[in-house]
PDB file of C-alpha atoms in Angstrom:
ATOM      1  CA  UNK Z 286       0.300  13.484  14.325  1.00 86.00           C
ATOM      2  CA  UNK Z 287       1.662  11.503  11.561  1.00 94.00           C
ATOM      3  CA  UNK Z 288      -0.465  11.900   7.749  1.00 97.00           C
ATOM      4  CA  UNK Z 289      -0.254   8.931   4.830  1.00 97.00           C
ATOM      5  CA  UNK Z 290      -1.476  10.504   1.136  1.00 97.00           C
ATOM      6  CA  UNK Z 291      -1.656   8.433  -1.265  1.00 97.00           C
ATOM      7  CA  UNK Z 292      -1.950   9.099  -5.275  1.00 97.00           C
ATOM      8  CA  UNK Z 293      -1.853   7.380  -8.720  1.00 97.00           C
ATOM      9  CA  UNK Z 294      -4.997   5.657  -8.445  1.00 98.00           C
ATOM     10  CA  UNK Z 295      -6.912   5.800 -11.536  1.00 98.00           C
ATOM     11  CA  UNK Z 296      -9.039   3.580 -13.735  1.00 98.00           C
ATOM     12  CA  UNK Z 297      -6.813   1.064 -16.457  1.00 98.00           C
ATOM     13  CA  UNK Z 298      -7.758  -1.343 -18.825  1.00 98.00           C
ATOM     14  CA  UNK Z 299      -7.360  -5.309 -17.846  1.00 98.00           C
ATOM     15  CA  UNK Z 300      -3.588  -6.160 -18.302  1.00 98.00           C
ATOM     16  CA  UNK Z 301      -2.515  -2.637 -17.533  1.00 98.00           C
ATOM     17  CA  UNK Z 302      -0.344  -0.748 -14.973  1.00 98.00           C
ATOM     18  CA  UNK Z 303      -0.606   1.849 -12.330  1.00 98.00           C
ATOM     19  CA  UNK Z 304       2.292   2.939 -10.229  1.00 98.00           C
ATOM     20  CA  UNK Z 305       0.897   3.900  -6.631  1.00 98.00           C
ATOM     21  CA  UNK Z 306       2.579   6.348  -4.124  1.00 98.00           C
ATOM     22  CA  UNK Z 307       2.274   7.216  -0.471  1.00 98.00           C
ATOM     23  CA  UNK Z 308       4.099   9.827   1.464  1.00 97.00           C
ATOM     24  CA  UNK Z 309       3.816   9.825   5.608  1.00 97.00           C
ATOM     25  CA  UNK Z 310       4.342  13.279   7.124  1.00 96.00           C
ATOM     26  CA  UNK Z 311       4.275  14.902  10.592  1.00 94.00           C
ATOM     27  CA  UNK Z 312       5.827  13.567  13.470  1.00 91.00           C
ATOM     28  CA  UNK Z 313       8.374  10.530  12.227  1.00 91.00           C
ATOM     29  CA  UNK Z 314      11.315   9.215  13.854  1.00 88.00           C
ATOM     30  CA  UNK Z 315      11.299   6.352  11.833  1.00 92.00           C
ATOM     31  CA  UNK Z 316       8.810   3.819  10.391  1.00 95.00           C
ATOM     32  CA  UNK Z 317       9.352  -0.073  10.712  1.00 96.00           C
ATOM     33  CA  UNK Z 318       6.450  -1.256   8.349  1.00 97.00           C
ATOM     34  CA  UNK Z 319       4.830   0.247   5.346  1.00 97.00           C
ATOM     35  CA  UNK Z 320       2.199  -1.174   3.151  1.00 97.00           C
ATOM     36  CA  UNK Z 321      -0.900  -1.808   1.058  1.00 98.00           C
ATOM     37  CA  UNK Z 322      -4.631  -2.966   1.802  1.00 98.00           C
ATOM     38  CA  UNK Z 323      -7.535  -2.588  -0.284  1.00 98.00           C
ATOM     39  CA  UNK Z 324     -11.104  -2.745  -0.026  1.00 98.00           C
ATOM     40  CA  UNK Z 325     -13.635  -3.517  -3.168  1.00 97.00           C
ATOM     41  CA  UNK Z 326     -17.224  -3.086  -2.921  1.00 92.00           C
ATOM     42  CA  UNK Z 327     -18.691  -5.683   0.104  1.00 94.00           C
ATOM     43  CA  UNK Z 328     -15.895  -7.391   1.201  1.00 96.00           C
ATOM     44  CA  UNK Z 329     -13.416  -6.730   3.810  1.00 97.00           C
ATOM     45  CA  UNK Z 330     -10.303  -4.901   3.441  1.00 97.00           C
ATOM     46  CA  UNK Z 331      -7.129  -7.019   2.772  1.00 97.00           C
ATOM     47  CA  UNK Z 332      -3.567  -7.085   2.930  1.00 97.00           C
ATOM     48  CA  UNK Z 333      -1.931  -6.607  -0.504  1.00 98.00           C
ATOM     49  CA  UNK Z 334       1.363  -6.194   0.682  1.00 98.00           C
ATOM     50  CA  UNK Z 335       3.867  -4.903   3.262  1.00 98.00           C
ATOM     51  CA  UNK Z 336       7.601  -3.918   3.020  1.00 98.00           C
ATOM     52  CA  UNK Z 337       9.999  -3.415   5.952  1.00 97.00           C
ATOM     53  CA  UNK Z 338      12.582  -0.927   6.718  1.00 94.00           C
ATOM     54  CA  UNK Z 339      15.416  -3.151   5.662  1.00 93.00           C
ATOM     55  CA  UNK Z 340      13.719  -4.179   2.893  1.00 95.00           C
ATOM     56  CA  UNK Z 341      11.590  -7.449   3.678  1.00 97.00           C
ATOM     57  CA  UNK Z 342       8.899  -7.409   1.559  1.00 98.00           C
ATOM     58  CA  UNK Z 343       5.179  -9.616   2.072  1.00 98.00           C
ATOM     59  CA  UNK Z 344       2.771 -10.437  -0.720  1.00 98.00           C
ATOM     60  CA  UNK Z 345      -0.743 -12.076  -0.958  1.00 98.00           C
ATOM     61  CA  UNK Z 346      -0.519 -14.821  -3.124  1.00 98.00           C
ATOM     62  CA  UNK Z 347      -3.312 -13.061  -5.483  1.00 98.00           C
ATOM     63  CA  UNK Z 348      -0.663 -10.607  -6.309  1.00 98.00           C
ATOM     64  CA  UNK Z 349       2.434 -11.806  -6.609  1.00 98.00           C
ATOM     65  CA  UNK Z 350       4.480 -11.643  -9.819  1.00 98.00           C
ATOM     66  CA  UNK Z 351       1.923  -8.657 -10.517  1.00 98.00           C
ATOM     67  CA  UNK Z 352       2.428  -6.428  -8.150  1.00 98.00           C
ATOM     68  CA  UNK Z 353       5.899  -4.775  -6.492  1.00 98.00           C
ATOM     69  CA  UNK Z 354       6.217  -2.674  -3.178  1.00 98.00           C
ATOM     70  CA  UNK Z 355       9.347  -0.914  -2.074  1.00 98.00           C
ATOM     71  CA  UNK Z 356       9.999   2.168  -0.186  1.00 97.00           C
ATOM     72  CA  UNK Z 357      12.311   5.159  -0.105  1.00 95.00           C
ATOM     73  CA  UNK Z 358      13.359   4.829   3.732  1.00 92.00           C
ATOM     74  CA  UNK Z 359      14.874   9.223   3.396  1.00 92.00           C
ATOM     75  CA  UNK Z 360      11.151  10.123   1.687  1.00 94.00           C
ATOM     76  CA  UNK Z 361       9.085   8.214   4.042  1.00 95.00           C
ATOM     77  CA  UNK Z 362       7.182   6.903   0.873  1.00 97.00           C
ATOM     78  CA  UNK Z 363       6.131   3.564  -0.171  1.00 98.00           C
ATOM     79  CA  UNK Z 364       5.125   2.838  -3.414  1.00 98.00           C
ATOM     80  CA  UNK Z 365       2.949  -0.206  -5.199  1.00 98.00           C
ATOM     81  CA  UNK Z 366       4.244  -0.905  -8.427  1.00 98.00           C
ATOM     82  CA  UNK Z 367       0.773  -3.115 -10.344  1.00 98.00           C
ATOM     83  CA  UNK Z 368       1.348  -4.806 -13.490  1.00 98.00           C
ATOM     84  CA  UNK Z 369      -0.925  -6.926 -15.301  1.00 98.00           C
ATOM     85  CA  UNK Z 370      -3.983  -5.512 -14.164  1.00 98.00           C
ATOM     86  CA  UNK Z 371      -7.002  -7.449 -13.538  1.00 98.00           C
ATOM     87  CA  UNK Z 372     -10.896  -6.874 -13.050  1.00 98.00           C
ATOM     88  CA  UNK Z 373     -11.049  -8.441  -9.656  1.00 97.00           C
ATOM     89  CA  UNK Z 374      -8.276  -5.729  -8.761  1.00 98.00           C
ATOM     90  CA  UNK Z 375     -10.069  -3.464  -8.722  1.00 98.00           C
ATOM     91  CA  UNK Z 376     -10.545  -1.907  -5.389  1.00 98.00           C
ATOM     92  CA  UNK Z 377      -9.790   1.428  -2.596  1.00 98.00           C
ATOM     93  CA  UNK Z 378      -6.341   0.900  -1.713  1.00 98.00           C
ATOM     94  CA  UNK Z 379      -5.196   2.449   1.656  1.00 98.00           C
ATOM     95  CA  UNK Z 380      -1.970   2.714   2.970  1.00 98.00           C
ATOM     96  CA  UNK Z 381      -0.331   1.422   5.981  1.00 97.00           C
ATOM     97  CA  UNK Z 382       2.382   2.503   8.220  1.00 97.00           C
ATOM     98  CA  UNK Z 383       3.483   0.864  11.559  1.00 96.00           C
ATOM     99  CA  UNK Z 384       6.236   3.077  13.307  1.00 94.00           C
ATOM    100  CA  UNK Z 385       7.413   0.527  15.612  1.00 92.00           C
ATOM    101  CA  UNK Z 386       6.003  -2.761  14.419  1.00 87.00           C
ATOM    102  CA  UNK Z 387       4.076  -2.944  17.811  1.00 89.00           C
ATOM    103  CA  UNK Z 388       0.981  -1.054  16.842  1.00 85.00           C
ATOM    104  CA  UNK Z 389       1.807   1.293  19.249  1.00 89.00           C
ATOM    105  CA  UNK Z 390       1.745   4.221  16.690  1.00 92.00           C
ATOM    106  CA  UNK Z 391      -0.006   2.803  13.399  1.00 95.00           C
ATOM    107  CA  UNK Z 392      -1.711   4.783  10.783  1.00 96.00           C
ATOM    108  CA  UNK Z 393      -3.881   4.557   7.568  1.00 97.00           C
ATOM    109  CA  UNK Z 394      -3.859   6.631   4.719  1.00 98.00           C
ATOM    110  CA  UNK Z 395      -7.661   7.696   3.189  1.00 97.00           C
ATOM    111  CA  UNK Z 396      -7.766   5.490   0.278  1.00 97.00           C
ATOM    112  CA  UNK Z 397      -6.971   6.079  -3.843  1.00 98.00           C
ATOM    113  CA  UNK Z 398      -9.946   4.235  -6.045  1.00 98.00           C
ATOM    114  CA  UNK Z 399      -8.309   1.525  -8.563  1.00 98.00           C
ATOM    115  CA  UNK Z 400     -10.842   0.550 -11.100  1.00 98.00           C
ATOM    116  CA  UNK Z 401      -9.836  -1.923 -14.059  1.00 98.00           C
ATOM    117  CA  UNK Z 402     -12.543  -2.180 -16.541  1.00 97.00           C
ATOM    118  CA  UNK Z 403     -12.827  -2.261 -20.629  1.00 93.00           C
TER     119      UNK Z 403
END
């Protein structure tokens, strides 16, 4: 009942940026907790990070001062802003959405493919 699509995955050189977006659709009253996992090749998928609807934002430490969520609360979209891109980046990243931050109604998104290589 409730759809997450991402976009703006792509493939960057080390040290560049991509700007990732992901709308929710369908049946929303309103959604407590959006955010961003990945998954690279062989290892398990992990939290990149998470953003509240009043703003509280979560980062792992691998990404932070690289990376930047927020959310537009009217669009139902989150976005992942990734600067200073690095090989070990490089990853599926799926996005999250909680409706109720008890799990009750939680979704996932089907993935966009980051790659940084040179």
């Amino acid at each position: 009942q409730v759809q997450l699509v991402e976009s703006g995955g792509g493939l960057v050189q080390p040290g560049g940026s991509l700007r990732l977006s992901c709308v929710a659709s369908g049946s929303i009253f309103s959604i407590y907790v959006m955010g961003w996992y990945r998954q690279a090749p062989g290892k398990q998928r992990e939290l990149v990070a998470t953003i509240t609807s009043l703003g509280t934002t979560n980062y792992a430490d691998s990404v932070k001062g690289r990376f930047t969520i927020s959310r537009d609360n009217a669009k139902n979209t989150v976005y992942l802003q990734m600067n200073s891109l690095k090989p070990e980046d490089t990853a599926v990243y799926f996005c999250y959405a909680d409706m109720d931050g008890l799990g009750y109604r939680s979704y996932w998104g089907q993935g966009t493919q980051v790659t940084v290589s040179s």
